[in-house]
Amino acid sequence: MKYISTRGAAPTLSFGEAMMTGLARDGGLYIPDSVPVMPQGEITALAGLSYEETAFRVMRPYLGGFFAEDEFRGLIDAAYKGFHHAARAPMVQLAPNHFLLELFHGPTLAFKDFAMQLIGQMMQAALAKTGERITIVGATSGDTGSAAMEAFRGLANVDVFILFPHGRVSDVQRRQMTTASEANCHALAIDGSFDDAQARVKDMFNDFAFRDGVRLAGVNSINWARVLAQVVYYFYAAVALGAPQRAVSFTVPTGNFGDIFAGYIARQMGLPIERLVIATNQNDILDRAIRSGAYKTDGVRPTISPSMDIEVSSNFERVLFDAYGRDGSAVSALMAELKAGGFHISQGALEMLRATFASGRCSEDETLATIARHFKTTGEVLCPHSAVGVKVAEDHLGRTPMITLATAHPAKFPDAVERATGLRPGLPPHMADLFERPERMTRVPNDLATLEALVRERIAH
Ligand SMILES: *Cc1c(COP(=O)(O)O)cnc(C)c1O
C-alpha cells in the first residue's frame, strides 16, 4: 500500500513514512492510493471479537508490512491496556433506534486517546529500530494536546510541543497538558485562537529547513495513522448492531473532520453505513457547505464545546480530493481560494458529498437543553460535544439504527454540564488529583520565528 498527497505534488510514501511525516511537502494530506475493500465474510467474522482483534484485522491491510503481525498485535494491546473499560468502546441505548458509542474511557477521557495511544506505540517502535530522534509539534483545541502528552510523555526519542489557544481550553484540558512533569513535554499557550495555533504548526511544516533540522513529525488529525486508528470503532460498533447484514448510520460531533473522515473510510471499505451525519456547533462552516455548497470562512465564536471551535476543517481536504475525482491540482486551486476566504463546491462534487454526508448544527442553548433532557429521561450525562451530536442525530432518526459518537467524558467539561443539570460531574479515580498536580507551561506570541527559536533551544538540551 502506497500513500499519495491530496495536492498531487509530493513524493509517494510507505505507511511508516506517512506516519512520521504528517503533512505532505506540497501542503497536502496523505491518503492511501486505493482503499482496500473488506469482503462481506470478513466483516461478518468480526462479530464478537475483542476491540483489539477488530483493530488488528481492520488496520492490517494498510501497513504494507511495516510491522510484523505479532509486533503489531503487541502494539495494539499496549495501546488499549490503559483504557478504563473492558469493552474499550461500549455502546448504550438512548432511544428505540438511537445508540451512543462511548469513546471516552481512555486515559485523557476523550476519543483522541484511541488514535494517540496507538500512534505513540507505533512511533516508539519505529524509532527504536533506527535510533532516530523526532520533534512532535501539534496544535490543539484541547483534547488532541492532552492525548498527545499522555501518549508521548517520557518516551526516549521524542520531544513533544503542544500549542493551545491561551484561555480557550477547559481547566481539565489545560491541566492534562501542563501537569506532565517529564522533560520531553512542552505545553505552549499561544496568544490567539486554535486556528492561529494550527496555522503556525502548518507554517513550521512548510519551512523545510526548520522541518528537516529538528526532524519534525506531526500527530494532528492530518496524520494518516490517526485516521486509520479511528476507522476501527466504526466497524466495532456497526458489527455489534448487526452489520454487514444490517446497515447503520453515524452522527459525529465534528471539528477538524478527522473522526468523521474515518467513518468515510470505513464506508469505502465496504461497511454498510447509510449516512454519515456531520454535527457542528455554532461554528458551522461544514453544515453550511453541505447545505449550500459554499465553503466560506466566517471567524470563530467560542462555545461550550471548544474542541469543535474551528474555522477551517483540515481533513475536509481529503474528502474533497475524492469528490473532485482525485485531482490534486483541483484541490490545490481550491485551497488557494480558501486562503482568500472560501470557494463554491462544484455541482458534481456536492452531489457526491450529499450521497454520503448529511449535516446539522446545534446552538449553545440547544446543547444545554439536550444535556438537561437526557439527564432527566435517559440518565446519560453527556459532554457538550456529545450533546451536539445527539441533538443533530435526533433530527436525522429514521428506520436505520443511528449511532452517535460520544467524544468526551462529561467530567472534562464540568462547567457546562453543571449549568445544564445542576450536578458537577466528578473526575474518575485515576485522575482525581489532577487539580493538585503542579502546572508547567510557556506563554508564546502568535509568531513563527519566535516559536521556531523556542523549539530549537528546547531540544538542544
Ligand atoms: C477533537 C474533538 C472533536 C472533533 O473531532 P474532529 O476529528 O476534529 O472532527 C469533537 N469532540 C471532542 C470532545 C474532541 O476532542
Short mmCIF file of C-alpha atoms and ligand atoms in Angstrom, two decimals:
data_model
loop_
_atom_site.label_atom_id
_atom_site.label_comp_id
_atom_site.label_asym_id
_atom_site.label_seq_id
_atom_site.Cartn_x
_atom_site.Cartn_y
_atom_site.Cartn_z
CA MET A 1 0.00 0.00 0.00
CA LYS A 2 1.28 3.44 -1.00
CA TYR A 3 0.25 6.87 0.22
CA ILE A 4 -0.26 9.88 -2.04
CA SER A 5 -0.81 13.57 -1.33
CA THR A 6 -4.16 15.29 -1.86
CA ARG A 7 -2.31 18.01 -3.80
CA GLY A 8 -0.58 15.59 -6.13
CA ALA A 9 2.91 17.11 -5.92
CA ALA A 10 4.66 15.35 -3.01
CA PRO A 11 6.58 12.06 -3.02
CA THR A 12 4.61 8.82 -2.66
CA LEU A 13 5.30 7.26 0.76
CA SER A 14 5.00 3.96 2.63
CA PHE A 15 2.81 3.65 5.75
CA GLY A 16 5.76 4.23 8.09
CA GLU A 17 6.93 7.27 6.17
CA ALA A 18 3.43 8.76 6.03
CA MET A 19 3.05 8.27 9.79
CA MET A 20 6.36 10.01 10.52
CA THR A 21 5.77 12.82 8.05
CA GLY A 22 2.28 14.09 8.88
CA LEU A 23 1.72 16.96 6.44
CA ALA A 24 2.90 16.35 2.84
CA ARG A 25 5.62 18.64 1.47
CA ASP A 26 3.22 20.14 -1.09
CA GLY A 27 0.94 21.23 1.77
CA GLY A 28 -1.45 18.32 1.15
CA LEU A 29 -2.55 15.38 3.29
CA TYR A 30 -1.56 11.77 2.76
CA ILE A 31 -4.19 9.25 1.75
CA PRO A 32 -3.99 5.61 0.53
CA ASP A 33 -3.61 5.30 -3.24
CA SER A 34 -6.60 2.95 -3.08
CA VAL A 35 -8.82 1.92 -0.17
CA PRO A 36 -8.87 -1.87 0.38
CA VAL A 37 -12.38 -3.36 0.38
CA MET A 38 -13.08 -5.82 3.19
CA PRO A 39 -15.10 -8.77 1.87
CA GLN A 40 -18.54 -9.24 3.50
CA GLY A 41 -17.45 -12.56 5.00
CA GLU A 42 -14.54 -10.89 6.78
CA ILE A 43 -16.83 -8.20 8.18
CA THR A 44 -19.26 -10.87 9.39
CA ALA A 45 -16.34 -12.66 11.05
CA LEU A 46 -15.66 -9.60 13.23
CA ALA A 47 -18.79 -10.33 15.28
CA GLY A 48 -17.98 -10.96 18.93
CA LEU A 49 -14.25 -10.21 18.65
CA SER A 50 -12.40 -8.04 21.16
CA TYR A 51 -11.70 -4.41 20.31
CA GLU A 52 -8.01 -5.27 19.94
CA GLU A 53 -8.60 -8.14 17.50
CA THR A 54 -11.03 -5.99 15.50
CA ALA A 55 -8.36 -3.29 15.34
CA PHE A 56 -5.77 -5.75 14.08
CA ARG A 57 -8.00 -7.07 11.28
CA VAL A 58 -9.26 -3.66 10.15
CA MET A 59 -5.86 -1.93 10.09
CA ARG A 60 -3.60 -4.73 8.86
CA PRO A 61 -4.14 -4.14 5.10
CA TYR A 62 -2.88 -0.55 5.43
CA LEU A 63 0.53 -1.30 6.92
CA GLY A 64 2.24 -2.70 3.85
CA GLY A 65 4.26 -4.98 6.13
CA PHE A 66 5.74 -2.05 8.10
CA PHE A 67 5.26 -4.02 11.32
CA ALA A 68 5.37 -7.82 11.59
CA GLU A 69 1.94 -9.23 12.54
CA ASP A 70 2.92 -10.29 16.07
CA GLU A 71 4.64 -6.99 16.69
CA PHE A 72 1.55 -5.08 15.53
CA ARG A 73 -0.71 -7.13 17.82
CA GLY A 74 1.62 -6.27 20.72
CA LEU A 75 1.45 -2.55 19.93
CA ILE A 76 -2.36 -2.63 19.80
CA ASP A 77 -2.56 -4.45 23.14
CA ALA A 78 -0.20 -1.94 24.74
CA ALA A 79 -2.16 1.00 23.31
CA TYR A 80 -5.51 -0.03 24.80
CA LYS A 81 -4.49 -1.67 28.07
CA GLY A 82 -4.66 1.73 29.84
CA PHE A 83 -8.34 2.17 28.98
CA HIS A 84 -10.77 2.04 31.86
CA HIS A 85 -13.50 -0.08 30.26
CA ALA A 86 -13.17 -3.74 29.26
CA ALA A 87 -15.11 -3.13 26.02
CA ARG A 88 -12.87 -0.11 25.18
CA ALA A 89 -15.75 1.45 23.20
CA PRO A 90 -19.02 0.42 24.91
CA MET A 91 -22.41 1.35 23.49
CA VAL A 92 -25.53 2.44 25.39
CA GLN A 93 -29.04 2.93 24.06
CA LEU A 94 -30.74 6.35 24.17
CA ALA A 95 -33.98 5.65 22.29
CA PRO A 96 -35.52 2.80 20.28
CA ASN A 97 -33.26 3.33 17.31
CA HIS A 98 -30.55 5.57 18.75
CA PHE A 99 -27.29 4.38 20.29
CA LEU A 100 -24.40 6.21 21.93
CA LEU A 101 -20.87 4.95 21.37
CA GLU A 102 -18.81 5.95 24.41
CA LEU A 103 -15.32 6.80 23.22
CA PHE A 104 -14.17 8.48 26.42
CA HIS A 105 -12.81 5.64 28.54
CA GLY A 106 -9.16 6.26 27.59
CA PRO A 107 -6.54 7.89 29.85
CA THR A 108 -7.45 11.51 28.95
CA LEU A 109 -11.22 10.99 28.69
CA ALA A 110 -11.72 11.83 25.00
CA PHE A 111 -11.86 9.81 21.78
CA LYS A 112 -8.44 11.19 20.78
CA ASP A 113 -6.87 8.53 23.02
CA PHE A 114 -7.89 5.77 20.60
CA ALA A 115 -5.57 7.08 17.91
CA MET A 116 -2.96 8.81 20.01
CA GLN A 117 -2.17 5.85 22.26
CA LEU A 118 -1.66 3.66 19.21
CA ILE A 119 0.41 6.19 17.27
CA GLY A 120 2.59 6.64 20.36
CA GLN A 121 3.27 2.91 20.42
CA MET A 122 3.86 2.75 16.67
CA MET A 123 6.22 5.74 16.54
CA GLN A 124 8.22 4.48 19.51
CA ALA A 125 8.61 1.07 17.86
CA ALA A 126 9.67 2.66 14.57
CA LEU A 127 12.22 4.98 16.24
CA ALA A 128 13.66 2.19 18.36
CA LYS A 129 14.61 0.38 15.13
CA THR A 130 16.53 3.30 13.62
CA GLY A 131 17.73 5.13 16.74
CA GLU A 132 16.39 8.39 15.30
CA ARG A 133 15.02 11.32 17.33
CA ILE A 134 11.98 13.32 16.33
CA THR A 135 10.24 16.52 17.40
CA ILE A 136 6.48 16.39 17.51
CA VAL A 137 4.65 19.68 17.18
CA GLY A 138 0.89 19.82 17.36
CA ALA A 139 -1.91 22.34 17.67
CA THR A 140 -4.90 21.59 19.85
CA SER A 141 -8.29 22.95 20.75
CA GLY A 142 -7.84 20.91 23.93
CA ASP A 143 -8.18 17.16 23.58
CA THR A 144 -5.52 16.35 20.98
CA GLY A 145 -2.88 18.02 23.13
CA SER A 146 -3.76 16.18 26.30
CA ALA A 147 -3.94 12.87 24.45
CA ALA A 148 -0.56 13.53 22.80
CA MET A 149 1.15 14.49 26.07
CA GLU A 150 -0.20 11.34 27.67
CA ALA A 151 0.90 9.13 24.78
CA PHE A 152 4.42 10.55 24.39
CA ARG A 153 5.43 11.58 27.92
CA GLY A 154 8.79 10.17 28.89
CA LEU A 155 9.50 8.45 25.55
CA ALA A 156 13.22 8.35 24.86
CA ASN A 157 13.44 9.56 21.27
CA VAL A 158 10.68 12.18 21.17
CA ASP A 159 10.14 15.78 22.24
CA VAL A 160 6.51 16.89 22.14
CA PHE A 161 5.41 20.53 21.81
CA ILE A 162 1.71 21.33 22.03
CA LEU A 163 0.30 24.74 21.10
CA PHE A 164 -3.07 25.57 22.58
CA PRO A 165 -5.08 28.82 22.48
CA HIS A 166 -4.43 30.66 25.74
CA GLY A 167 -7.54 30.85 27.93
CA ARG A 168 -9.74 28.93 25.49
CA VAL A 169 -9.40 25.36 26.72
CA SER A 170 -11.13 23.95 29.78
CA ASP A 171 -9.22 23.72 33.08
CA VAL A 172 -9.20 19.94 32.89
CA GLN A 173 -7.88 20.01 29.32
CA ARG A 174 -5.17 22.52 30.21
CA ARG A 175 -4.08 20.62 33.31
CA GLN A 176 -3.83 17.38 31.37
CA MET A 177 -1.24 19.15 29.20
CA THR A 178 0.58 21.26 31.78
CA THR A 179 0.95 18.66 34.53
CA ALA A 180 3.06 16.22 32.51
CA SER A 181 6.28 16.57 34.50
CA GLU A 182 8.58 14.79 32.03
CA ALA A 183 11.29 16.97 30.44
CA ASN A 184 10.26 15.97 26.89
CA CYS A 185 6.79 17.56 27.29
CA HIS A 186 6.36 21.23 26.36
CA ALA A 187 2.97 22.94 26.74
CA LEU A 188 2.81 26.26 24.86
CA ALA A 189 -0.08 28.70 25.40
CA ILE A 190 -0.33 30.83 22.27
CA ASP A 191 -1.89 34.30 22.20
CA GLY A 192 -4.51 33.52 19.57
CA SER A 193 -7.21 31.08 18.52
CA PHE A 194 -6.99 27.38 17.68
CA ASP A 195 -6.83 28.34 14.01
CA ASP A 196 -3.78 30.53 14.74
CA ALA A 197 -2.12 27.61 16.52
CA GLN A 198 -2.92 25.27 13.65
CA ALA A 199 -1.68 27.80 11.08
CA ARG A 200 1.68 28.23 12.90
CA VAL A 201 2.13 24.44 13.02
CA LYS A 202 1.47 24.28 9.27
CA ASP A 203 3.99 27.11 8.75
CA MET A 204 6.61 25.10 10.63
CA PHE A 205 5.98 22.13 8.36
CA ASN A 206 6.27 24.35 5.31
CA ASP A 207 9.62 25.77 6.49
CA PHE A 208 11.68 22.88 5.13
CA ALA A 209 14.99 23.99 6.69
CA PHE A 210 13.37 24.02 10.12
CA ARG A 211 11.35 20.89 9.44
CA ASP A 212 14.37 18.84 8.42
CA GLY A 213 16.66 20.42 11.03
CA VAL A 214 14.54 19.38 14.02
CA ARG A 215 13.10 16.24 12.32
CA LEU A 216 9.55 17.48 12.68
CA ALA A 217 6.70 14.97 12.93
CA GLY A 218 3.01 15.71 13.30
CA VAL A 219 0.29 13.97 15.28
CA ASN A 220 -2.62 16.26 14.44
CA SER A 221 -5.58 14.60 12.80
CA ILE A 222 -3.92 15.25 9.44
CA ASN A 223 -1.68 12.28 10.29
CA TRP A 224 -2.99 9.30 8.33
CA ALA A 225 -2.15 6.84 11.12
CA ARG A 226 -4.57 8.67 13.40
CA VAL A 227 -7.40 8.50 10.92
CA LEU A 228 -6.72 4.80 10.44
CA ALA A 229 -6.91 4.03 14.17
CA GLN A 230 -10.33 5.70 14.26
CA VAL A 231 -11.73 3.56 11.44
CA VAL A 232 -11.74 0.62 13.85
CA TYR A 233 -14.57 1.73 16.14
CA TYR A 234 -16.94 2.27 13.23
CA PHE A 235 -16.55 -1.43 12.40
CA TYR A 236 -16.72 -2.48 16.05
CA ALA A 237 -19.98 -0.58 16.67
CA ALA A 238 -21.69 -1.39 13.37
CA VAL A 239 -20.94 -5.11 13.68
CA ALA A 240 -22.32 -5.09 17.23
CA LEU A 241 -25.64 -3.87 15.76
CA GLY A 242 -25.73 -6.46 13.01
CA ALA A 243 -23.56 -5.21 10.14
CA PRO A 244 -22.89 -6.19 7.44
CA GLN A 245 -26.39 -7.73 7.26
CA ARG A 246 -27.92 -4.56 8.68
CA ALA A 247 -26.90 -1.04 7.69
CA VAL A 248 -26.34 1.67 10.30
CA SER A 249 -25.84 5.44 10.29
CA PHE A 250 -23.46 7.52 12.39
CA THR A 251 -23.63 11.07 13.72
CA VAL A 252 -20.28 12.58 14.57
CA PRO A 253 -19.59 15.79 16.55
CA THR A 254 -17.22 17.39 14.09
CA GLY A 255 -14.45 19.96 14.14
CA ASN A 256 -11.42 19.15 12.03
CA PHE A 257 -13.29 16.38 10.14
CA GLY A 258 -10.80 13.70 11.23
CA ASP A 259 -13.20 11.50 13.14
CA ILE A 260 -15.97 11.52 10.56
CA PHE A 261 -13.45 11.04 7.77
CA ALA A 262 -12.51 7.76 9.45
CA GLY A 263 -16.19 6.80 9.09
CA TYR A 264 -16.00 7.67 5.42
CA ILE A 265 -13.02 5.32 5.03
CA ALA A 266 -14.94 2.55 6.84
CA ARG A 267 -17.77 3.07 4.33
CA GLN A 268 -15.32 2.91 1.40
CA MET A 269 -14.01 -0.36 2.83
CA GLY A 270 -17.48 -1.86 2.46
CA LEU A 271 -19.03 -1.30 5.89
CA PRO A 272 -22.74 -0.64 5.20
CA ILE A 273 -23.06 2.91 6.51
CA GLU A 274 -26.15 4.58 5.11
CA ARG A 275 -25.47 8.13 6.25
CA LEU A 276 -22.65 9.95 7.99
CA VAL A 277 -24.15 12.96 9.72
CA ILE A 278 -21.84 15.90 10.39
CA ALA A 279 -22.83 17.62 13.65
CA THR A 280 -21.44 21.12 14.22
CA ASN A 281 -21.88 23.71 16.95
CA GLN A 282 -22.41 27.36 16.01
CA ASN A 283 -19.07 27.28 14.18
CA ASP A 284 -20.86 25.67 11.30
CA ILE A 285 -18.73 26.01 8.16
CA LEU A 286 -19.26 22.33 7.33
CA ASP A 287 -23.02 22.40 7.82
CA ARG A 288 -23.24 25.47 5.60
CA ALA A 289 -21.02 23.81 3.00
CA ILE A 290 -23.12 20.64 2.77
CA ARG A 291 -26.38 22.61 2.63
CA SER A 292 -25.38 25.42 0.28
CA GLY A 293 -22.19 24.31 -1.45
CA ALA A 294 -20.37 27.42 -0.23
CA TYR A 295 -17.28 26.64 1.84
CA LYS A 296 -16.62 30.07 3.32
CA THR A 297 -14.78 31.08 6.47
CA ASP A 298 -16.67 33.19 8.97
CA GLY A 299 -14.46 33.59 12.06
CA VAL A 300 -14.69 31.51 15.24
CA ARG A 301 -17.04 32.20 18.12
CA PRO A 302 -16.07 30.37 21.34
CA THR A 303 -18.63 27.81 22.58
CA ILE A 304 -19.16 25.37 25.43
CA SER A 305 -17.97 22.62 23.03
CA PRO A 306 -14.48 24.11 22.48
CA SER A 307 -12.94 21.08 20.77
CA MET A 308 -15.17 21.86 17.79
CA ASP A 309 -14.44 25.60 17.68
CA ILE A 310 -12.63 25.80 14.40
CA GLU A 311 -12.93 27.93 11.34
CA VAL A 312 -11.47 25.55 8.76
CA SER A 313 -11.61 21.74 8.88
CA SER A 314 -8.25 20.39 7.73
CA ASN A 315 -9.41 16.89 6.91
CA PHE A 316 -12.22 18.10 4.68
CA GLU A 317 -9.49 18.38 2.04
CA ARG A 318 -9.27 14.58 1.99
CA VAL A 319 -12.89 14.09 1.05
CA LEU A 320 -12.73 16.96 -1.45
CA PHE A 321 -9.89 15.07 -3.12
CA ASP A 322 -12.27 12.15 -3.78
CA ALA A 323 -15.19 14.43 -4.65
CA TYR A 324 -13.03 16.07 -7.31
CA GLY A 325 -12.05 12.75 -8.86
CA ARG A 326 -8.70 12.57 -7.03
CA ASP A 327 -7.41 15.57 -8.98
CA GLY A 328 -4.57 17.05 -6.86
CA SER A 329 -4.29 20.23 -8.89
CA ALA A 330 -8.02 20.94 -8.50
CA VAL A 331 -7.63 20.55 -4.71
CA SER A 332 -4.58 22.85 -4.72
CA ALA A 333 -6.60 25.51 -6.53
CA LEU A 334 -9.47 25.21 -4.01
CA MET A 335 -7.09 25.53 -1.07
CA ALA A 336 -5.58 28.66 -2.60
CA GLU A 337 -9.11 30.12 -2.89
CA LEU A 338 -9.78 29.14 0.73
CA LYS A 339 -6.87 31.31 1.86
CA ALA A 340 -8.72 34.23 0.27
CA GLY A 341 -11.95 33.42 2.13
CA GLY A 342 -13.60 30.42 0.52
CA PHE A 343 -14.92 28.68 -2.59
CA HIS A 344 -18.02 27.11 -4.11
CA ILE A 345 -18.02 23.32 -4.29
CA SER A 346 -18.77 22.20 -7.87
CA GLN A 347 -22.17 20.64 -8.56
CA GLY A 348 -20.72 17.18 -9.24
CA ALA A 349 -18.60 17.22 -6.10
CA LEU A 350 -21.52 18.41 -3.99
CA GLU A 351 -23.71 15.56 -5.25
CA MET A 352 -21.01 13.07 -4.31
CA LEU A 353 -20.75 14.60 -0.82
CA ARG A 354 -24.51 14.63 -0.26
CA ALA A 355 -24.78 10.96 -1.25
CA THR A 356 -22.68 10.14 1.82
CA PHE A 357 -22.99 13.01 4.27
CA ALA A 358 -25.87 14.83 5.89
CA SER A 359 -25.33 17.67 8.34
CA GLY A 360 -26.85 19.69 11.13
CA ARG A 361 -25.98 22.44 13.58
CA CYS A 362 -26.69 22.78 17.28
CA SER A 363 -26.82 26.16 19.04
CA GLU A 364 -25.49 26.81 22.53
CA ASP A 365 -29.00 26.77 24.04
CA GLU A 366 -29.86 23.54 22.26
CA THR A 367 -26.65 21.96 23.56
CA LEU A 368 -27.53 22.79 27.17
CA ALA A 369 -31.15 21.70 26.68
CA THR A 370 -30.02 18.37 25.24
CA ILE A 371 -27.72 17.69 28.20
CA ALA A 372 -30.55 18.55 30.62
CA ARG A 373 -33.16 16.48 28.79
CA HIS A 374 -31.02 13.35 28.58
CA PHE A 375 -30.01 13.65 32.20
CA LYS A 376 -33.73 13.52 33.05
CA THR A 377 -35.01 10.99 30.52
CA THR A 378 -32.18 8.50 29.99
CA GLY A 379 -29.85 9.23 32.90
CA GLU A 380 -26.99 9.66 30.44
CA VAL A 381 -24.68 12.56 31.33
CA LEU A 382 -23.50 13.97 28.01
CA CYS A 383 -20.47 16.21 27.50
CA PRO A 384 -21.32 19.29 25.40
CA HIS A 385 -19.68 17.84 22.24
CA SER A 386 -21.59 14.59 22.55
CA ALA A 387 -24.76 16.63 23.16
CA VAL A 388 -24.25 18.45 19.86
CA GLY A 389 -24.06 15.05 18.21
CA VAL A 390 -27.12 13.69 19.99
CA LYS A 391 -29.24 16.72 19.09
CA VAL A 392 -28.30 16.61 15.41
CA ALA A 393 -28.78 12.82 15.35
CA GLU A 394 -32.28 13.22 16.76
CA ASP A 395 -33.10 15.41 13.78
CA HIS A 396 -31.96 12.59 11.46
CA LEU A 397 -33.50 9.48 13.06
CA GLY A 398 -35.22 7.01 10.73
CA ARG A 399 -35.52 3.25 10.30
CA THR A 400 -31.77 2.70 10.19
CA PRO A 401 -30.11 2.43 13.60
CA MET A 402 -28.29 5.67 14.43
CA ILE A 403 -25.04 5.56 16.38
CA THR A 404 -23.89 8.87 17.84
CA LEU A 405 -20.27 9.17 18.86
CA ALA A 406 -19.80 10.38 22.45
CA THR A 407 -16.45 12.08 22.05
CA ALA A 408 -15.57 13.14 25.60
CA HIS A 409 -16.35 12.34 29.23
CA PRO A 410 -18.66 14.89 30.91
CA ALA A 411 -16.08 15.50 33.67
CA LYS A 412 -13.81 17.08 31.09
CA PHE A 413 -16.32 19.94 30.70
CA PRO A 414 -17.83 20.22 34.20
CA ASP A 415 -18.94 23.87 33.95
CA ALA A 416 -21.27 23.32 31.00
CA VAL A 417 -22.63 20.08 32.44
CA GLU A 418 -23.29 21.72 35.80
CA ARG A 419 -25.06 24.62 34.09
CA ALA A 420 -27.35 22.18 32.31
CA THR A 421 -28.02 19.64 35.06
CA GLY A 422 -27.18 21.33 38.36
CA LEU A 423 -24.77 18.50 39.00
CA ARG A 424 -20.98 18.76 38.75
CA PRO A 425 -19.58 15.54 37.22
CA GLY A 426 -16.58 14.24 39.15
CA LEU A 427 -13.28 13.10 37.63
CA PRO A 428 -12.78 9.33 37.55
CA PRO A 429 -10.46 7.93 40.26
CA HIS A 430 -7.35 7.71 38.05
CA MET A 431 -7.47 11.49 37.64
CA ALA A 432 -8.85 12.56 40.98
CA ASP A 433 -5.71 14.51 41.98
CA LEU A 434 -5.44 16.47 38.69
CA PHE A 435 -6.07 19.80 40.38
CA GLU A 436 -3.32 19.22 42.94
CA ARG A 437 -0.57 18.49 40.40
CA PRO A 438 1.86 21.38 39.63
CA GLU A 439 1.47 23.07 36.23
CA ARG A 440 4.25 23.95 33.78
CA MET A 441 3.65 25.95 30.60
CA THR A 442 5.11 28.75 28.45
CA ARG A 443 3.15 31.72 27.06
CA VAL A 444 4.13 32.32 23.44
CA PRO A 445 3.22 35.01 20.87
CA ASN A 446 1.48 34.11 17.61
CA ASP A 447 4.76 34.43 15.72
CA LEU A 448 6.55 31.80 13.66
CA ALA A 449 10.16 32.91 14.20
CA THR A 450 9.75 33.07 17.98
CA LEU A 451 8.18 29.62 18.05
CA GLU A 452 10.86 28.04 15.89
CA ALA A 453 13.61 29.55 18.04
CA LEU A 454 11.97 28.19 21.16
CA VAL A 455 11.68 24.67 19.75
CA ARG A 456 15.33 24.69 18.60
CA GLU A 457 16.51 25.87 22.00
CA ARG A 458 14.47 23.37 24.00
CA ILE A 459 15.54 20.32 22.00
CA ALA A 460 19.22 21.32 22.18
CA HIS A 461 19.21 20.38 25.87
C1 LIG B 1 -11.43 16.61 18.63
C2 LIG B 1 -12.80 16.55 19.17
C3 LIG B 1 -13.93 16.66 18.34
C4 LIG B 1 -13.81 16.93 16.86
O1 LIG B 1 -13.19 15.86 16.17
P1 LIG B 1 -12.57 16.10 14.71
O2 LIG B 1 -11.87 14.85 14.36
O3 LIG B 1 -11.64 17.28 14.86
O4 LIG B 1 -13.72 16.42 13.81
C5 LIG B 1 -15.17 16.52 18.92
N1 LIG B 1 -15.33 16.31 20.25
C6 LIG B 1 -14.28 16.23 21.08
C7 LIG B 1 -14.50 16.02 22.52
C8 LIG B 1 -12.98 16.33 20.57
O5 LIG B 1 -11.92 16.23 21.40
#
